[in-house]
Coordinates of C-alpha atoms in Angstrom, one line a residue:
Chain L
M1 CA 74.2 124.7 86.7
T2 CA 77.2 122.9 88.3
V3 CA 80.1 122.2 86.0
Q4 CA 81.7 118.9 86.9
I5 CA 85.4 119.0 86.8
P6 CA 86.8 115.6 85.8
D7 CA 89.2 114.0 88.3
A8 CA 92.5 114.2 86.6
K9 CA 94.5 112.3 89.1
K10 CA 96.6 109.6 87.9
S11 CA 97.8 106.5 89.6
W12 CA 101.4 105.4 88.7
P13 CA 102.1 101.7 88.8
H14 CA 105.8 102.2 89.9
T15 CA 107.9 104.2 92.5
I16 CA 111.2 106.1 91.8
N17 CA 114.1 104.4 93.5
E18 CA 114.8 105.8 97.1
L19 CA 118.5 106.2 97.7
T20 CA 120.5 107.2 101.0
I21 CA 123.8 109.1 100.5
G22 CA 126.2 109.4 103.5
A23 CA 126.6 107.1 106.5
T24 CA 126.6 107.9 110.2
A25 CA 128.6 106.1 112.8
E26 CA 125.8 103.8 113.1
T27 CA 126.1 102.7 109.4
G28 CA 130.0 102.7 109.4
G29 CA 130.7 106.3 108.4
T30 CA 131.5 109.5 110.1
R31 CA 128.6 111.7 108.8
A32 CA 126.5 113.7 111.2
S33 CA 123.6 113.4 108.8
T34 CA 122.6 111.5 105.8
V35 CA 120.5 112.5 102.9
V36 CA 117.7 110.5 101.3
V37 CA 116.3 111.3 97.8
G38 CA 113.8 109.7 95.4
G39 CA 110.8 107.7 96.3
E40 CA 108.4 109.7 94.4
T41 CA 105.1 108.0 93.4
T42 CA 104.0 110.9 91.1
L43 CA 105.5 113.9 89.2
P44 CA 107.2 116.7 91.0
F45 CA 105.2 118.4 93.7
Y46 CA 102.0 116.6 92.5
H47 CA 101.1 116.2 96.3
F48 CA 97.4 116.1 95.3
E49 CA 98.1 113.0 93.3
G50 CA 100.9 110.8 95.1
S51 CA 103.6 110.9 97.2
M52 CA 107.0 112.9 97.4
P53 CA 108.5 111.6 100.5
N54 CA 111.9 113.4 100.1
A55 CA 112.4 117.0 99.3
P56 CA 115.0 117.8 96.8
V57 CA 118.3 118.7 98.3
V58 CA 121.0 121.3 97.4
A59 CA 124.7 120.4 97.4
M60 CA 127.3 123.4 97.2
E61 CA 130.2 123.1 95.0
V62 CA 133.9 123.1 96.4
W63 CA 137.1 122.6 94.5
D64 CA 140.3 120.9 95.5
I65 CA 142.3 123.9 94.1
P66 CA 141.1 127.5 94.2
P67 CA 139.3 128.4 90.8
E68 CA 140.6 131.1 88.9
D69 CA 138.0 131.5 86.5
W70 CA 135.1 132.2 88.7
P71 CA 133.5 135.6 88.3
E72 CA 133.9 138.3 91.0
P73 CA 130.4 137.9 92.3
L74 CA 131.0 134.2 92.8
Q75 CA 134.6 134.6 94.3
A76 CA 133.2 137.4 96.8
P77 CA 131.3 135.2 99.1
F78 CA 134.1 132.7 99.5
A79 CA 137.2 134.9 99.3
D80 CA 138.3 134.1 102.9
V81 CA 137.9 130.3 102.5
M82 CA 138.5 129.2 98.9
S83 CA 142.2 128.5 99.4
E84 CA 141.4 125.3 101.2
P85 CA 138.7 122.7 100.4
G86 CA 138.1 122.0 104.1
T87 CA 137.1 125.6 105.1
W88 CA 135.4 126.2 102.0
A89 CA 133.3 123.3 102.6
A90 CA 132.6 124.2 106.2
A91 CA 131.5 127.8 105.2
C92 CA 129.1 126.4 102.6
V93 CA 127.4 124.3 105.4
E94 CA 127.6 126.7 108.4
R95 CA 127.1 130.0 106.6
H96 CA 124.7 129.0 103.7
G97 CA 122.9 125.8 104.9
A98 CA 124.4 123.5 102.0
Q99 CA 122.9 120.0 102.6
M100 CA 125.7 118.3 100.9
I101 CA 129.1 119.2 99.6
C102 CA 130.2 118.4 96.0
L103 CA 134.0 118.1 95.9
R104 CA 135.0 118.8 92.3
L105 CA 138.6 117.4 91.6
K106 CA 139.6 120.1 89.2
G107 CA 143.1 120.0 90.4
C108 CA 143.5 116.3 88.9
D109 CA 143.0 117.6 85.4
P110 CA 146.2 116.6 83.3
N111 CA 145.9 119.8 81.4
G112 CA 145.9 121.8 84.4
A113 CA 147.5 121.3 88.0
N114 CA 147.7 117.4 87.3
R115 CA 147.4 116.6 90.9
S116 CA 148.0 112.9 92.0
P117 CA 145.4 110.5 93.3
D118 CA 146.7 110.7 96.8
E119 CA 146.5 114.5 96.6
A120 CA 142.8 114.1 95.6
A121 CA 142.3 111.6 98.4
A122 CA 143.7 114.1 100.9
A123 CA 141.4 116.9 99.7
A124 CA 138.5 114.5 100.0
K125 CA 139.5 113.8 103.6
R126 CA 139.8 117.3 104.5
V127 CA 136.4 118.1 103.3
A128 CA 135.1 115.0 105.1
D129 CA 136.7 116.1 108.2
A130 CA 135.4 119.7 108.0
V131 CA 131.8 119.0 107.5
G132 CA 129.2 116.4 108.7
V133 CA 127.0 116.5 105.5
P134 CA 127.1 113.7 102.8
L135 CA 129.6 114.2 100.0
I136 CA 129.5 114.1 96.3
V137 CA 132.9 113.7 94.6
W138 CA 133.0 114.6 90.9
G139 CA 136.1 113.7 88.7
C140 CA 138.1 116.1 86.7
G141 CA 136.4 114.8 83.4
N142 CA 139.5 113.2 81.9
D143 CA 138.5 109.5 81.6
D144 CA 142.0 108.1 82.0
K145 CA 142.8 110.4 84.9
D146 CA 139.5 109.7 86.7
N147 CA 140.2 106.0 86.5
E148 CA 143.4 106.5 88.3
V149 CA 142.1 108.9 90.9
F150 CA 138.8 107.2 91.8
P151 CA 140.1 104.0 93.2
V152 CA 142.3 106.0 95.7
V153 CA 139.6 108.5 96.5
A154 CA 137.0 105.9 96.9
E155 CA 139.0 103.8 99.2
A156 CA 140.0 106.8 101.4
M157 CA 136.3 107.6 101.7
S158 CA 135.4 104.0 102.2
G159 CA 132.4 103.7 104.6
E160 CA 131.1 107.3 104.0
N161 CA 128.6 106.2 101.2
C162 CA 129.6 109.1 99.0
L163 CA 128.0 109.8 95.5
L164 CA 130.8 109.5 92.9
G165 CA 130.6 110.7 89.3
T166 CA 130.4 110.2 86.7
I167 CA 130.1 107.0 84.6
T168 CA 129.3 107.4 80.9
E169 CA 128.6 105.0 78.1
D170 CA 132.3 105.0 77.3
N171 CA 133.8 104.8 80.8
Y172 CA 131.9 102.9 83.4
K173 CA 133.9 99.9 84.3
T174 CA 136.4 101.2 86.8
L175 CA 134.0 103.4 88.6
T176 CA 131.4 100.7 88.9
A177 CA 133.9 98.3 90.2
V178 CA 135.2 100.9 92.8
G179 CA 131.6 101.8 93.9
T180 CA 130.9 98.2 94.6
A181 CA 134.2 97.6 96.4
Y182 CA 133.9 100.6 98.8
G183 CA 130.2 101.0 99.0
H184 CA 129.5 104.3 97.3
K185 CA 126.6 105.4 95.1
L186 CA 127.2 106.6 91.3
I187 CA 126.1 109.3 89.0
A188 CA 125.2 107.9 85.5
E189 CA 125.8 110.6 82.9
S190 CA 124.7 111.1 79.5
P191 CA 125.0 114.1 77.0
V192 CA 121.4 115.4 76.7
D193 CA 120.4 112.1 75.1
I194 CA 117.6 110.1 76.5
N195 CA 118.6 106.9 74.7
M196 CA 122.1 107.1 76.2
A197 CA 120.7 108.0 79.6
K198 CA 119.0 104.7 79.5
Q199 CA 121.9 102.8 77.9
V200 CA 124.5 103.7 80.5
N201 CA 122.2 102.5 83.3
I202 CA 121.8 99.2 81.4
L203 CA 125.7 98.9 81.1
A204 CA 126.1 99.5 84.7
L205 CA 123.5 96.9 85.5
D206 CA 125.3 94.5 83.1
V207 CA 128.4 94.7 85.2
E208 CA 126.2 93.9 88.2
Y209 CA 126.3 97.5 89.8
P210 CA 122.7 97.7 91.5
A211 CA 120.1 99.9 89.8
E212 CA 119.2 101.3 93.3
N213 CA 122.4 102.9 93.9
L214 CA 122.5 105.0 90.7
V215 CA 121.5 108.7 90.2
I216 CA 120.9 110.0 86.6
Y217 CA 122.6 113.1 85.4
P218 CA 121.1 113.8 82.0
S219 CA 123.4 116.8 81.7
T220 CA 122.3 120.4 82.4
G221 CA 121.9 123.4 80.5
A222 CA 121.6 126.9 81.9
L223 CA 118.5 129.2 81.4
G224 CA 118.5 130.1 77.8
Y225 CA 121.0 127.4 76.8
G226 CA 118.9 124.4 76.0
I227 CA 117.2 124.1 79.3
E228 CA 114.0 123.0 77.4
Y229 CA 115.7 119.9 75.9
V230 CA 116.9 118.7 79.2
Y231 CA 113.6 119.4 80.9
S232 CA 111.7 117.4 78.5
I233 CA 114.3 114.5 78.7
M234 CA 114.1 114.5 82.6
E235 CA 110.3 114.7 82.3
R236 CA 110.1 111.7 79.9
L237 CA 112.7 109.7 82.1
R238 CA 110.5 110.3 85.0
I239 CA 107.3 109.3 83.5
A240 CA 108.9 106.3 82.2
G241 CA 110.2 105.4 85.5
L242 CA 106.7 105.9 87.1
K243 CA 105.2 103.8 84.4
G244 CA 107.5 100.9 85.3
D245 CA 110.7 101.3 83.3
K246 CA 113.0 100.1 86.0
V247 CA 116.0 101.0 84.1
V248 CA 115.3 104.6 84.4
A249 CA 113.4 104.9 87.7
M250 CA 116.3 106.6 89.4
P251 CA 116.6 110.1 91.3
M252 CA 118.1 112.7 89.1
L253 CA 120.7 115.2 89.6
C254 CA 121.3 118.7 87.9
D255 CA 124.8 120.4 87.9
I256 CA 123.5 123.8 88.0
G257 CA 126.3 126.1 89.1
V258 CA 128.9 125.2 86.5
E259 CA 126.5 125.6 83.6
V260 CA 125.2 129.0 84.9
W261 CA 128.3 130.7 85.6
G262 CA 129.6 129.9 82.3
V263 CA 127.0 132.1 80.5
K264 CA 127.2 135.9 80.0
E265 CA 123.8 136.4 81.3
A266 CA 124.9 135.3 84.6
K267 CA 128.6 136.7 84.7
A268 CA 128.9 139.8 82.4
P269 CA 129.4 142.9 84.4
E270 CA 126.8 145.6 83.7
A271 CA 129.5 147.9 82.2
E272 CA 129.8 145.3 79.2
V273 CA 126.1 144.7 78.9
P274 CA 124.4 148.0 79.7
G275 CA 120.7 147.7 80.8
W276 CA 121.1 144.1 82.2
G277 CA 121.3 145.2 85.7
D278 CA 123.7 144.6 88.5
V279 CA 125.6 141.2 88.0
A280 CA 125.6 140.8 91.8
T281 CA 121.8 140.5 91.6
R282 CA 121.6 139.1 88.2
G283 CA 124.0 136.1 88.5
P284 CA 122.4 134.6 91.6
M285 CA 119.0 135.2 90.0
W286 CA 119.9 133.3 86.9
E287 CA 121.3 130.5 88.9
A288 CA 118.2 130.2 91.2
S289 CA 116.0 130.5 88.1
T290 CA 117.7 127.6 86.5
A291 CA 117.5 125.5 89.5
V292 CA 113.8 126.1 90.0
V293 CA 113.1 125.0 86.3
Y294 CA 115.0 121.6 87.0
L295 CA 113.1 121.1 90.3
L296 CA 109.9 121.2 88.2
A297 CA 111.4 118.7 85.8
G298 CA 112.2 116.3 88.6
A299 CA 115.6 117.0 89.8
D300 CA 116.3 115.4 93.3
I301 CA 119.9 116.8 93.8
L302 CA 121.0 120.2 92.7
I303 CA 124.7 121.3 92.6
M304 CA 125.0 125.0 93.1
R305 CA 127.5 127.7 93.7
H306 CA 126.1 131.0 94.9
P307 CA 125.0 131.4 98.4
E308 CA 122.1 133.7 97.5
A309 CA 121.0 131.2 94.7
V310 CA 121.1 128.7 97.2
R311 CA 119.0 130.6 99.8
M312 CA 116.4 131.3 97.1
T313 CA 116.2 127.7 96.0
L314 CA 116.1 126.2 99.4
E315 CA 113.1 128.6 100.1
T316 CA 111.4 127.6 97.0
I317 CA 112.0 123.8 97.7
R318 CA 110.4 124.5 101.3
R319 CA 107.3 126.2 99.8
L320 CA 107.0 123.7 97.0
M321 CA 106.9 121.0 99.6
G322 CA 103.9 122.7 101.3
G323 CA 105.8 124.8 103.7
G324 CA 103.7 127.8 102.9
G325 CA 104.6 131.4 103.8
T326 CA 106.2 134.2 101.6
Q327 CA 109.8 134.7 100.9
Chain I
M1 CA 102.6 94.0 76.2
I2 CA 101.0 91.4 78.3
L3 CA 102.7 88.1 77.6
I4 CA 100.8 85.0 78.3
G5 CA 103.0 82.0 78.4
E6 CA 101.3 79.1 76.5
R7 CA 103.3 76.2 77.1
I8 CA 101.7 74.7 80.4
N9 CA 98.7 73.1 78.2
A10 CA 97.9 69.5 78.2
G11 CA 97.9 69.7 74.5
F12 CA 101.6 69.0 75.0
K13 CA 102.4 65.7 75.7
D14 CA 104.9 66.3 78.7
I15 CA 102.0 68.3 80.3
A16 CA 99.4 65.7 79.8
N17 CA 101.8 63.0 81.3
A18 CA 102.4 65.2 84.3
I19 CA 98.6 65.6 84.9
R20 CA 98.1 61.9 84.5
T21 CA 100.9 60.8 86.9
K22 CA 101.0 64.0 89.1
D23 CA 104.7 64.3 88.4
P24 CA 105.4 68.0 88.8
T25 CA 108.8 68.0 86.9
A26 CA 107.6 69.2 83.5
V27 CA 105.2 71.8 84.9
E28 CA 107.9 73.3 87.1
K29 CA 110.4 73.3 84.3
W30 CA 108.0 75.2 81.9
A31 CA 106.8 77.6 84.7
V32 CA 110.4 78.7 85.4
A33 CA 111.3 78.8 81.7
Q34 CA 108.5 81.0 80.8
A35 CA 108.7 83.2 83.9
E36 CA 112.6 83.9 83.3
A37 CA 111.7 84.5 79.7
G38 CA 109.4 87.5 80.8
A39 CA 105.9 86.0 80.9
T40 CA 103.4 88.4 82.5
Y41 CA 101.0 85.5 82.9
L42 CA 101.3 81.6 82.7
D43 CA 98.4 80.0 81.0
V44 CA 97.4 76.8 82.7
N45 CA 95.2 74.3 80.7
I46 CA 94.3 70.8 81.4
G47 CA 92.7 70.5 77.9
A48 CA 91.3 67.2 76.9
A49 CA 93.6 65.2 79.1
S50 CA 91.3 65.5 82.0
R51 CA 87.7 66.0 82.9
D52 CA 88.5 66.4 86.6
P53 CA 88.5 70.0 88.0
A54 CA 90.8 68.8 90.6
D55 CA 93.4 68.4 88.0
M56 CA 93.3 72.1 87.3
A57 CA 93.6 72.9 91.0
W58 CA 96.7 70.6 91.1
L59 CA 98.2 72.3 88.0
V60 CA 97.6 75.9 89.5
E61 CA 99.2 74.9 92.8
T62 CA 102.1 73.2 91.2
V63 CA 102.8 76.5 89.2
Q64 CA 102.3 78.6 92.1
K65 CA 105.0 76.5 94.1
A66 CA 107.5 77.1 91.3
V67 CA 107.2 80.9 90.5
P68 CA 105.4 84.0 91.6
T69 CA 104.1 84.9 88.0
K70 CA 100.4 85.5 87.8
I71 CA 98.3 82.7 86.3
S72 CA 95.7 82.4 83.5
V73 CA 93.2 79.8 84.3
D74 CA 92.3 78.5 80.9
S75 CA 89.5 76.1 80.2
T76 CA 86.3 75.8 78.2
K77 CA 84.6 74.2 81.2
I78 CA 83.3 76.3 84.0
E79 CA 83.9 73.9 86.7
A80 CA 87.7 73.7 85.8
I81 CA 87.9 77.5 85.7
E82 CA 86.2 77.6 89.1
A83 CA 88.6 75.0 90.6
G84 CA 91.6 76.9 89.3
L85 CA 90.5 80.3 90.6
D86 CA 89.8 78.7 94.0
A87 CA 93.3 77.3 94.1
I88 CA 94.8 80.8 93.3
D89 CA 96.9 82.0 96.5
G90 CA 96.2 85.7 96.2
R91 CA 98.3 86.6 93.1
G92 CA 96.9 88.1 89.9
V93 CA 94.8 86.0 87.9
L94 CA 93.1 85.8 84.3
V95 CA 90.1 83.9 83.6
N96 CA 90.5 82.4 80.3
S97 CA 87.9 82.6 79.0
T98 CA 84.3 83.3 78.2
T99 CA 82.5 83.7 74.9
A100 CA 79.7 86.0 73.8
D101 CA 77.3 83.2 74.5
P102 CA 75.0 84.7 76.9
G103 CA 74.8 81.4 79.0
K104 CA 78.4 81.5 79.4
L105 CA 78.8 85.1 80.1
E106 CA 76.3 84.8 82.9
K107 CA 78.3 82.1 84.7
I108 CA 81.9 83.2 84.1
I109 CA 81.5 87.1 84.7
P110 CA 80.6 86.6 88.3
L111 CA 83.6 84.3 88.8
A112 CA 85.8 87.2 87.5
V113 CA 84.1 89.7 89.7
K114 CA 84.2 87.4 92.8
H115 CA 88.2 86.6 92.3
E116 CA 88.9 90.3 91.0
A117 CA 90.4 88.6 88.0
M118 CA 91.2 89.9 84.5
L119 CA 88.6 88.5 82.1
L120 CA 89.4 87.3 78.6
G121 CA 86.5 87.2 76.2
L122 CA 86.6 85.3 72.9
A123 CA 84.7 86.9 70.0
M124 CA 82.8 83.7 69.6
D125 CA 79.2 82.8 70.2
E126 CA 76.9 80.0 70.2
R127 CA 77.1 79.7 66.4
G128 CA 80.8 79.3 66.6
S129 CA 83.8 81.2 65.2
P130 CA 83.4 84.6 63.6
Q131 CA 84.0 84.8 59.8
N132 CA 84.0 88.4 59.3
V133 CA 84.8 91.8 61.0
E134 CA 81.2 92.5 62.0
R135 CA 80.7 89.4 64.0
R136 CA 84.0 89.8 65.7
V137 CA 83.1 93.4 66.7
E138 CA 79.7 92.5 67.7
N139 CA 80.7 89.6 69.9
G140 CA 83.6 91.5 71.5
A141 CA 81.3 94.4 72.2
M142 CA 78.8 92.0 73.9
V143 CA 81.4 90.6 76.2
F144 CA 82.7 94.1 76.9
M145 CA 79.1 95.4 77.8
A146 CA 78.4 92.4 80.0
A147 CA 81.7 92.7 81.8
T148 CA 81.4 96.4 82.3
E149 CA 77.8 96.2 83.7
A150 CA 79.0 93.9 86.2
G151 CA 81.5 96.4 87.2
I152 CA 84.6 95.2 85.7
P153 CA 86.7 98.1 84.4
P154 CA 88.2 98.1 80.9
E155 CA 91.5 97.6 82.3
R156 CA 90.7 94.3 83.4
I157 CA 89.0 93.3 80.2
V158 CA 90.8 91.3 77.4
L159 CA 89.1 90.7 74.1
D160 CA 90.3 88.1 71.6
P161 CA 89.0 88.6 68.0
I162 CA 89.9 84.9 67.2
L163 CA 93.0 84.4 65.1
M164 CA 92.9 81.6 62.7
P165 CA 95.6 79.5 60.7
I166 CA 96.7 81.6 57.7
K167 CA 97.3 78.2 55.8
F168 CA 93.6 77.3 55.9
M169 CA 91.8 80.7 56.5
Q170 CA 94.0 83.4 54.9
E171 CA 90.9 85.8 54.1
Q172 CA 90.4 85.9 57.9
V173 CA 93.8 87.6 58.9
P174 CA 92.8 91.0 57.6
N175 CA 89.5 90.8 59.3
V176 CA 91.3 90.0 62.6
L177 CA 93.5 93.1 62.1
E178 CA 90.5 95.3 61.4
A179 CA 88.6 93.9 64.4
I180 CA 91.6 94.9 66.7
E181 CA 91.7 98.3 65.5
Q182 CA 87.8 98.5 66.2
Y183 CA 88.2 97.2 69.5
T184 CA 90.5 100.1 70.6
H185 CA 87.5 102.4 70.0
L186 CA 85.2 100.6 72.5
S187 CA 86.1 102.8 75.3
D188 CA 89.0 105.2 76.8
P189 CA 91.0 103.5 78.1
P190 CA 90.4 100.8 75.8
P191 CA 90.2 97.1 76.9
H192 CA 93.3 94.9 76.4
I193 CA 93.3 93.0 73.1
S194 CA 94.9 89.6 72.6
V195 CA 95.1 86.6 70.4
G196 CA 96.2 83.0 70.6
L197 CA 99.4 83.9 68.4
S198 CA 100.6 80.4 67.6
N199 CA 97.4 79.6 65.7
I200 CA 98.3 81.7 62.7
G201 CA 101.3 79.6 62.0
S202 CA 99.7 76.2 62.4
K203 CA 101.0 73.6 60.0
T204 CA 103.1 76.2 58.0
A205 CA 106.6 75.8 56.9
E206 CA 107.6 79.4 58.0
R207 CA 105.9 79.4 61.3
G208 CA 108.3 81.8 63.1
R209 CA 108.2 84.5 60.3
I210 CA 104.5 84.2 60.1
V211 CA 103.9 84.5 63.8
R212 CA 106.3 87.5 64.2
T213 CA 105.2 89.4 61.2
F214 CA 101.5 89.0 62.2
L215 CA 102.4 90.0 65.7
V216 CA 104.1 93.2 64.7
M217 CA 101.4 94.1 62.2
A218 CA 98.7 93.6 65.0
M219 CA 100.6 95.7 67.5
A220 CA 100.4 98.4 65.2
R221 CA 96.7 98.3 65.0
G222 CA 96.4 98.0 68.8
L223 CA 97.2 94.5 70.2
D224 CA 98.6 94.8 73.4
A225 CA 98.4 91.0 74.6
A226 CA 99.1 87.6 73.3
I227 CA 99.1 84.0 74.3
L228 CA 102.3 82.8 72.8
D229 CA 105.5 81.0 73.1
V230 CA 107.4 83.4 75.3
C231 CA 110.5 81.2 75.2
D232 CA 111.1 82.1 71.4
E233 CA 113.8 84.8 71.7
E234 CA 112.9 86.2 68.2
T235 CA 109.4 86.7 69.1
I236 CA 110.2 88.5 72.3
A237 CA 112.7 90.8 70.3
A238 CA 110.1 91.5 67.9
V239 CA 107.7 92.7 70.7
A240 CA 110.5 94.7 72.1
T241 CA 111.2 96.3 68.8
A242 CA 107.7 96.9 68.1
E243 CA 107.1 98.7 71.5
L244 CA 109.9 101.0 70.4
M245 CA 108.3 101.7 67.1
L246 CA 105.0 102.5 69.0
N247 CA 107.1 105.0 71.2
Q248 CA 105.9 103.1 74.2
E249 CA 109.4 102.6 75.6
I250 CA 112.5 104.8 75.5
Y251 CA 115.0 103.7 72.8
S252 CA 118.6 102.4 74.1
D253 CA 121.1 100.3 72.3
S254 CA 120.4 97.5 74.7
Y255 CA 116.6 97.8 74.4
I256 CA 116.1 94.2 74.4
R257 CA 118.0 93.7 77.5
A258 CA 115.9 96.7 79.0
F259 CA 112.8 95.0 77.8
R260 CA 113.7 91.8 79.7
I261 CA 114.6 93.7 82.9
K262 CA 111.2 95.4 82.8
A263 CA 109.5 92.2 82.1
G264 CA 111.3 90.9 85.3
G265 CA 113.0 87.9 83.5
S266 CA 116.6 87.1 83.2
A267 CA 118.7 88.5 80.4

């Protein structure tokens, strides 16, 4: 007797927004390439059911000042380039295949080096000059300072169609205005809270920043540190978007490296945690594992740090997109 | 929630006048106002103002020129429905309505099939309006079966259990609520379920409260469509809030604004 397997395919009424980051000479920028994300008509990698026209992309993280607190396994691959953001960015692209660069303006933090907006803009220019891939520029996280820095950085990057972040429920007016004025896309951030994720998007729309230019950043938790909460939020956002909730039908971004390399599972040397294995292998594995979980949750952009984790993640994306073969 | 805007109906004087004089102003005004308020469909009804099916075609064409919203062609007369459907420019359309009367079903269902339309079926039959739950369910099931047999999928069928004025037929309100719930068990996915919402508040002193309270109670039982005054902001806010309670939409502080963005209307 033949058992009839019911056809479980679903047809979703709405498509996730498709968004281009970066601009080549033809579109008024200086990038050698652009990145397109989003455009899904189904859940992640459900190729049997719908279309996922754009593969998720990996951005590698570069700072405007050399990071002092990065653990040794993370410093080692960049030891020769970290002193300068341009050379660091170039190494990420040329040696490790980064598809985007995320410049994090840590140096602007008023509780740290407290660099000026002009210094931040100069760092962004150096990165832009050094690489041809599209750029993400991420603020230092201090709202007041970011609101001073972004107008200057956004103007310096005018025409490059960068992705700037982040806007939050409490701080969105400056960055939405700057994004509109200089033609940049924006990252909408919320603290592991689906309701606030929706709210910040509505606030951006209310100041007439176009929904099509937003990327959702629902916060990120490392493997073992609340990853399942973020996963379920991303899954719910994506399902709502596919069902027709235009306010959440955006591509999603996960900030992997910063979370993973803050947890002991990724960075504690074996001497401190006997039996956990060599940190040089364990750290990148932890980062790649975290990244893959978020790919399955619907992430379109991953910001990562370790070259080996990036390699494993890019290979996983290739295979999930139907590339075949073995690692 | 499928929101069917009730205002382009010759029961209203300005629309009756528009039909008589062929002055499109009032029709255009209500088409735009209801579309901006988030109507999924605009109901178009020539009522008793005209016996000429050409007037239905004129009304449909006038609405189509004003807005891109889908249209509900509403008449008890088959010829008027046919004229309205023939005037549709390819946009989505709802046939409003058939009853469970076999003579009517056999004429209206082929029209819905031909025009790939949604079909609204009233739980009435040749004996008139239902006075209990059983008749409502029986008639609703009759429409559902006939439409399904003709190849119309449940997603394109809308059942209406016949809502009556609370002031005159109070005992019927619980019957309507119970019939709504029973309709949800007809199939998986179930058909859509609608009521003529304004009926319940007819001639009452607390019309708005009565309409909104019934609406929310009925949504809890499975109502997912209504012919209503979409320009009533409080009613639309009640719909948006009830959708949150049913976990059909993600909560946000600005959820009413989100509801309007989703409905395609202005804020």
